[in-house]
């Protein structure tokens, strides 16, 4: 049920049908029997129907229920404390975390805002079934974090997450099965600045099977443009494995920010990009469009590498020519002595 039309239209329709307008229904009934059945996107649309609906849809308990059902990791007390400080609590958090991020960073945005930690709220699904949920806290002030490549590991050593999927058929079929049914949500929360962003794409934008051990790697990535004009990807990389005829297990899940050369960026550089993404615009992107954006990024990576190879080849030729010139100059010098 959707109430995206305005209240005047709703009243007119009700008058023509001989019934009462929905605004005549007691607010408690609307809130407890109608609004609490809507998903987040429909609830947001309903709030635009009238001032009455705006007031009713602003109830934080409604948005808390939506967030908890969409991302079970938000029930964790650490996440609840962080969300409670947001301007409109769970409604602000949902607004930050539900749409995909499409960010273009301007030079003046390339700065770090003070924050002492990042909170990761992570949920893994097989279709609509939750199979794993966890919250990570990462400090962001130590030299170790700022200087070294940032890679947030979700699972503990030797920890594996079972899935309902069976490993059957050829390698391509197993990879396609995992890509089709598994999805990940990785929401990064900045408690100090009261912002959040979901860095994982809705579906895997890339998948492959490793030739040596048969592990399946799935990549859930969003692409951003940074101040230098280059593209980077915020990637959640999921590695799955198992034995033929058995269940498929998730063996590794990590989040990292990578540049055009495939290098994992340092904590400092990653934090700048993530904070800019939190402050950047949001819009809903279809799964196919997410994959198209990633494929464009991959093509630009290839072009970038080819350009770098040509540049290095040119530098090598300059060095060779310079070396030969010096050699012949010395040879001629001694020849004419």
Coordinates of C-alpha atoms in Angstrom, one line a residue:
X1 CA 0.0 0.0 0.0
X2 CA 1.3 3.4 -0.9
X3 CA 0.2 6.9 0.0
X4 CA 2.3 8.9 -2.5
X5 CA -0.7 11.1 -3.6
X6 CA -1.5 14.3 -1.7
X7 CA -4.2 14.4 0.9
X8 CA -6.6 16.5 -1.4
X9 CA -6.5 13.8 -4.0
X10 CA -7.1 11.1 -1.4
X11 CA -10.0 13.0 0.1
X12 CA -11.6 13.5 -3.3
X13 CA -11.3 9.9 -4.2
X14 CA -12.8 8.9 -0.9
X15 CA -15.7 11.3 -1.4
X16 CA -16.5 9.9 -4.8
X17 CA -16.5 6.4 -3.4
X18 CA -18.7 7.4 -0.5
X19 CA -16.1 6.6 2.1
X20 CA -14.1 8.7 4.6
X21 CA -10.7 10.2 3.7
X22 CA -7.8 8.4 5.2
X23 CA -6.9 11.6 7.1
X24 CA -10.2 11.0 9.1
X25 CA -8.7 7.7 10.5
X26 CA -7.3 8.1 14.0
X27 CA -3.5 8.7 13.8
X28 CA -2.8 5.8 16.2
X29 CA -4.6 3.4 13.8
X30 CA -2.6 4.7 10.8
X31 CA 0.7 4.4 12.7
X32 CA 0.1 1.0 14.3
X33 CA -1.8 -0.8 11.5
X34 CA -0.6 0.8 8.3
X35 CA 2.7 2.7 8.5
X36 CA 4.4 -0.1 10.4
X37 CA 3.8 -2.5 7.5
X38 CA 5.6 -0.3 5.0
X39 CA 9.3 -0.6 3.9
X40 CA 11.6 2.3 4.2
X41 CA 11.3 3.6 0.6
X42 CA 7.5 3.5 0.8
X43 CA 7.5 5.1 4.2
X44 CA 9.6 7.9 2.9
X45 CA 7.2 8.5 0.0
X46 CA 4.3 8.4 2.3
X47 CA 5.8 11.2 4.5
X48 CA 5.5 13.5 1.4
X49 CA 1.8 13.0 1.1
X50 CA 0.7 15.6 3.6
X51 CA 1.9 17.4 6.8
X52 CA -0.1 14.9 8.8
X53 CA 1.7 12.0 7.2
X54 CA 5.0 13.8 7.6
X55 CA 4.4 14.0 11.4
X56 CA 3.3 10.4 11.7
X57 CA 6.2 9.1 9.5
X58 CA 8.7 11.0 11.6
X59 CA 8.3 8.6 14.6
X60 CA 11.7 7.1 15.3
X61 CA 10.3 3.7 16.3
X62 CA 8.9 3.2 12.8
X63 CA 12.3 3.9 11.3
X64 CA 14.1 1.8 13.9
X65 CA 11.9 -1.1 13.0
X66 CA 12.7 -0.5 9.3
X67 CA 16.4 -0.3 9.9
X68 CA 16.4 -3.4 12.2
X69 CA 14.5 -5.5 9.6
X70 CA 16.7 -4.3 6.7
X71 CA 20.0 -4.6 8.5
X72 CA 19.8 -6.8 11.6
X73 CA 23.3 -5.6 12.7
X74 CA 21.7 -2.3 13.6
X75 CA 20.2 -4.0 16.7
X76 CA 23.7 -4.1 18.2
X77 CA 24.0 -1.6 21.2
X78 CA 27.1 0.0 19.7
X79 CA 25.3 0.8 16.5
X80 CA 22.1 2.0 18.4
X81 CA 24.2 4.4 20.4
X82 CA 25.8 5.8 17.3
X83 CA 22.5 6.1 15.4
X84 CA 20.8 7.9 18.4
X85 CA 23.1 10.8 17.9
X86 CA 22.2 11.3 14.2
X87 CA 20.1 14.5 13.5
X88 CA 16.9 12.5 13.0
X89 CA 18.2 9.2 14.5
X90 CA 17.1 6.1 12.5
X91 CA 15.5 8.2 9.7
X92 CA 18.8 10.0 9.1
X93 CA 20.7 6.7 9.2
X94 CA 18.3 5.0 6.7
X95 CA 18.7 8.0 4.4
X96 CA 22.5 7.7 4.5
X97 CA 22.6 3.9 4.2
X98 CA 19.9 2.8 1.9
X99 CA 20.8 4.5 -1.4
X100 CA 24.0 3.8 -3.3
X101 CA 26.7 6.4 -3.1
X102 CA 27.6 8.3 -6.2
X103 CA 30.4 10.6 -5.1
X104 CA 32.6 13.1 -6.9
X105 CA 35.1 14.7 -4.6
X106 CA 36.2 18.3 -5.2
X107 CA 39.7 19.5 -4.2
X108 CA 38.5 21.5 -1.2
X109 CA 36.8 18.3 0.2
X110 CA 40.1 16.4 0.3
X111 CA 40.5 16.8 4.0
X112 CA 40.0 14.7 7.1
X113 CA 37.3 15.4 9.6
X114 CA 38.2 14.5 13.2
X115 CA 36.9 11.0 14.1
X116 CA 38.3 8.5 16.5
X117 CA 36.7 5.4 15.1
X118 CA 34.6 3.8 12.4
X119 CA 31.9 1.3 13.1
X120 CA 31.1 -1.4 10.5
X121 CA 27.6 -2.9 10.6
X122 CA 27.8 -6.0 8.3
X123 CA 25.1 -8.4 7.1
X124 CA 25.4 -11.3 4.7
X125 CA 22.3 -12.8 3.0
X126 CA 21.5 -15.8 0.9
X127 CA 18.6 -14.4 -1.1
X128 CA 16.4 -12.9 1.7
X129 CA 17.8 -15.2 4.5
X130 CA 20.3 -13.7 6.9
X131 CA 23.2 -16.0 7.3
X132 CA 25.7 -13.8 9.2
X133 CA 25.7 -10.5 11.0
X134 CA 28.5 -8.7 12.8
X135 CA 29.7 -5.3 14.1
X136 CA 33.3 -4.2 14.0
X137 CA 34.9 -1.2 15.7
X138 CA 38.1 0.3 14.1
X139 CA 40.2 3.0 15.6
X140 CA 41.3 5.7 13.2
X141 CA 43.9 7.7 15.1
X142 CA 47.0 5.5 15.4
X143 CA 50.0 5.8 13.1
X144 CA 49.4 2.1 12.2
X145 CA 45.9 2.8 10.9
X146 CA 46.9 6.0 9.1
X147 CA 50.1 4.7 7.4
X148 CA 49.4 1.1 6.4
X149 CA 47.0 -0.2 3.8
X150 CA 43.5 -0.4 5.2
X151 CA 41.9 -3.9 5.0
X152 CA 39.0 -4.5 7.5
X153 CA 38.7 -8.3 8.1
X154 CA 35.2 -9.4 9.1
X155 CA 35.8 -13.0 10.1
X156 CA 38.1 -14.3 12.7
X157 CA 41.0 -16.7 11.9
X158 CA 39.6 -20.1 10.6
X159 CA 36.0 -18.8 11.0
X160 CA 33.7 -19.9 8.2
X161 CA 30.1 -19.1 7.5
X162 CA 27.9 -21.9 6.1
X163 CA 25.4 -21.1 3.4
X164 CA 22.4 -23.0 2.1
X165 CA 24.0 -23.3 -1.4
X166 CA 25.4 -26.6 -2.6
X167 CA 28.6 -27.0 -4.6
X168 CA 27.4 -29.0 -7.7
X169 CA 28.0 -28.8 -11.4
X170 CA 30.9 -27.2 -13.2
X171 CA 33.0 -24.3 -11.9
X172 CA 31.1 -21.7 -13.9
X173 CA 27.7 -22.9 -12.5
X174 CA 29.0 -22.7 -8.9
X175 CA 30.3 -19.2 -9.5
X176 CA 27.1 -18.0 -11.1
X177 CA 25.1 -19.6 -8.2
X178 CA 27.1 -17.7 -5.6
X179 CA 26.9 -14.5 -7.6
X180 CA 23.1 -14.8 -8.0
X181 CA 22.2 -15.7 -4.4
X182 CA 24.7 -14.1 -2.0
X183 CA 24.6 -10.4 -1.2
X184 CA 26.3 -8.3 1.4
X185 CA 25.6 -5.0 3.2
X186 CA 28.6 -3.2 4.7
X187 CA 27.6 0.1 6.4
X188 CA 30.4 2.3 7.7
X189 CA 29.4 4.7 10.5
X190 CA 31.3 7.7 11.6
X191 CA 30.0 8.4 15.2
X192 CA 31.8 11.7 15.5
X193 CA 30.4 13.3 12.4
X194 CA 27.0 11.4 12.6
X195 CA 27.1 10.1 9.1
X196 CA 27.1 6.7 7.4
X197 CA 27.5 5.1 4.0
X198 CA 26.9 1.6 2.6
X199 CA 30.0 0.8 0.6
X200 CA 28.8 -2.5 -0.9
X201 CA 26.9 -2.8 -4.1
X202 CA 23.5 -4.5 -3.9
X203 CA 24.7 -7.5 -5.9
X204 CA 28.2 -8.8 -6.8
X205 CA 29.7 -6.7 -9.7
X206 CA 32.5 -9.2 -10.4
X207 CA 33.0 -12.9 -9.7
X208 CA 35.7 -15.4 -10.5
X209 CA 36.9 -18.8 -9.5
X210 CA 40.6 -19.2 -8.5
X211 CA 42.3 -21.7 -10.7
X212 CA 44.5 -23.3 -8.0
X213 CA 42.2 -23.9 -5.1
X214 CA 38.7 -23.5 -6.6
X215 CA 37.7 -20.7 -4.2
X216 CA 35.1 -18.3 -5.5
X217 CA 35.7 -14.6 -5.1
X218 CA 32.8 -12.1 -5.3
X219 CA 33.3 -8.4 -5.3
X220 CA 30.6 -5.9 -4.1
X221 CA 32.0 -2.5 -5.0
X222 CA 31.0 1.1 -5.4
X223 CA 33.1 3.5 -7.5
X224 CA 33.9 7.1 -6.6
X225 CA 35.8 10.0 -8.2
X226 CA 38.4 11.6 -5.9
X227 CA 39.9 15.1 -5.9
X228 CA 42.7 14.3 -8.4
X229 CA 40.1 13.2 -10.9
X230 CA 41.0 9.5 -10.7
X231 CA 38.6 6.8 -9.8
X232 CA 38.7 4.5 -6.8
X233 CA 36.6 1.6 -5.7
X234 CA 35.3 0.8 -2.2
X235 CA 35.2 -2.9 -2.4
X236 CA 33.8 -5.7 -0.1
X237 CA 35.6 -8.9 -1.3
X238 CA 34.0 -12.2 -0.3
X239 CA 35.8 -15.5 -0.7
X240 CA 33.8 -18.7 -0.7
X241 CA 34.8 -22.4 -0.9
X242 CA 33.9 -25.9 0.0
X243 CA 34.0 -29.5 -1.3
X244 CA 32.2 -31.0 -4.2
X245 CA 28.7 -32.0 -3.2
X246 CA 28.9 -30.2 0.1
X247 CA 27.8 -26.8 1.3
X248 CA 29.3 -23.6 0.1
X249 CA 31.0 -21.7 2.9
X250 CA 32.1 -18.0 3.2
X251 CA 35.8 -18.2 4.2
X252 CA 36.8 -14.5 4.1
X253 CA 35.1 -11.1 4.0
X254 CA 37.1 -7.9 3.8
X255 CA 36.6 -4.2 3.0
X256 CA 39.2 -2.0 1.3
X257 CA 39.6 1.0 -0.9
X258 CA 41.6 0.4 -4.1
X259 CA 43.0 2.8 -6.7
X260 CA 43.4 2.5 -10.5
X261 CA 46.5 0.4 -10.1
X262 CA 44.7 -2.1 -7.8
X263 CA 46.7 -0.9 -4.7
X264 CA 44.9 -0.9 -1.4
X265 CA 45.0 2.6 0.0
X266 CA 46.3 3.6 3.4
X267 CA 44.0 4.3 6.3
X268 CA 44.5 8.0 5.9
X269 CA 43.7 8.1 2.2
X270 CA 40.8 5.6 2.7
X271 CA 39.3 7.6 5.5
X272 CA 39.4 10.8 3.3
X273 CA 37.5 9.0 0.6
X274 CA 35.0 7.3 2.9
X275 CA 34.2 10.6 4.7
X276 CA 33.7 12.3 1.4
X277 CA 31.4 9.5 0.3
X278 CA 29.4 10.0 3.6
X279 CA 28.9 13.7 2.8
X280 CA 28.3 13.1 -0.9
X281 CA 25.0 12.7 -2.8
X282 CA 22.8 9.6 -2.8
X283 CA 20.6 8.0 -5.4
X284 CA 19.1 4.6 -6.0
X285 CA 21.0 2.7 -8.7
X286 CA 19.8 -0.5 -10.3
X287 CA 21.9 -3.6 -10.0
X288 CA 22.7 -3.7 -13.7
X289 CA 23.8 0.0 -13.6
X290 CA 26.1 -0.8 -10.7
X291 CA 27.7 -3.6 -12.7
X292 CA 28.0 -1.2 -15.8
X293 CA 29.8 1.4 -13.6
X294 CA 32.2 -1.3 -12.3
X295 CA 32.9 -2.6 -15.8
X296 CA 33.7 1.0 -16.9
X297 CA 36.0 1.3 -14.0
X298 CA 37.7 -1.9 -15.0
X299 CA 38.2 -0.7 -18.5
X300 CA 39.7 2.6 -17.3
X301 CA 42.1 0.5 -15.1
X302 CA 43.3 -1.4 -18.2
X303 CA 43.8 1.9 -20.0
X304 CA 45.6 3.4 -17.1
X305 CA 48.0 0.4 -16.9
X306 CA 48.7 0.6 -20.6
X307 CA 49.4 4.3 -20.3
X308 CA 51.8 3.6 -17.4
X309 CA 53.5 0.9 -19.4
X310 CA 54.0 3.2 -22.3
X311 CA 55.4 5.9 -20.0
X312 CA 57.8 3.4 -18.4
X313 CA 58.8 2.1 -21.8
X314 CA 59.5 5.7 -22.9
X315 CA 61.6 6.3 -19.8
X316 CA 63.5 3.1 -20.4
X317 CA 64.3 4.2 -24.0
X318 CA 65.4 7.6 -22.7
X319 CA 67.7 5.9 -20.2
X320 CA 69.1 3.6 -22.9
X321 CA 69.7 6.5 -25.3
X322 CA 71.3 8.6 -22.5
X323 CA 73.5 5.7 -21.5
X324 CA 74.6 5.1 -25.1
X325 CA 75.3 8.8 -25.6
X326 CA 77.5 8.9 -22.6
X327 CA 79.3 5.8 -23.6
X328 CA 80.0 7.1 -27.1
X329 CA 81.0 10.5 -25.8
X330 CA 83.6 8.8 -23.5
X331 CA 84.7 6.5 -26.3
X332 CA 85.3 9.4 -28.7
X333 CA 87.0 11.4 -26.0
X334 CA 89.6 8.7 -25.4
X335 CA 89.8 8.0 -29.1
X336 CA 90.9 11.5 -29.8
X337 CA 93.4 11.8 -27.0

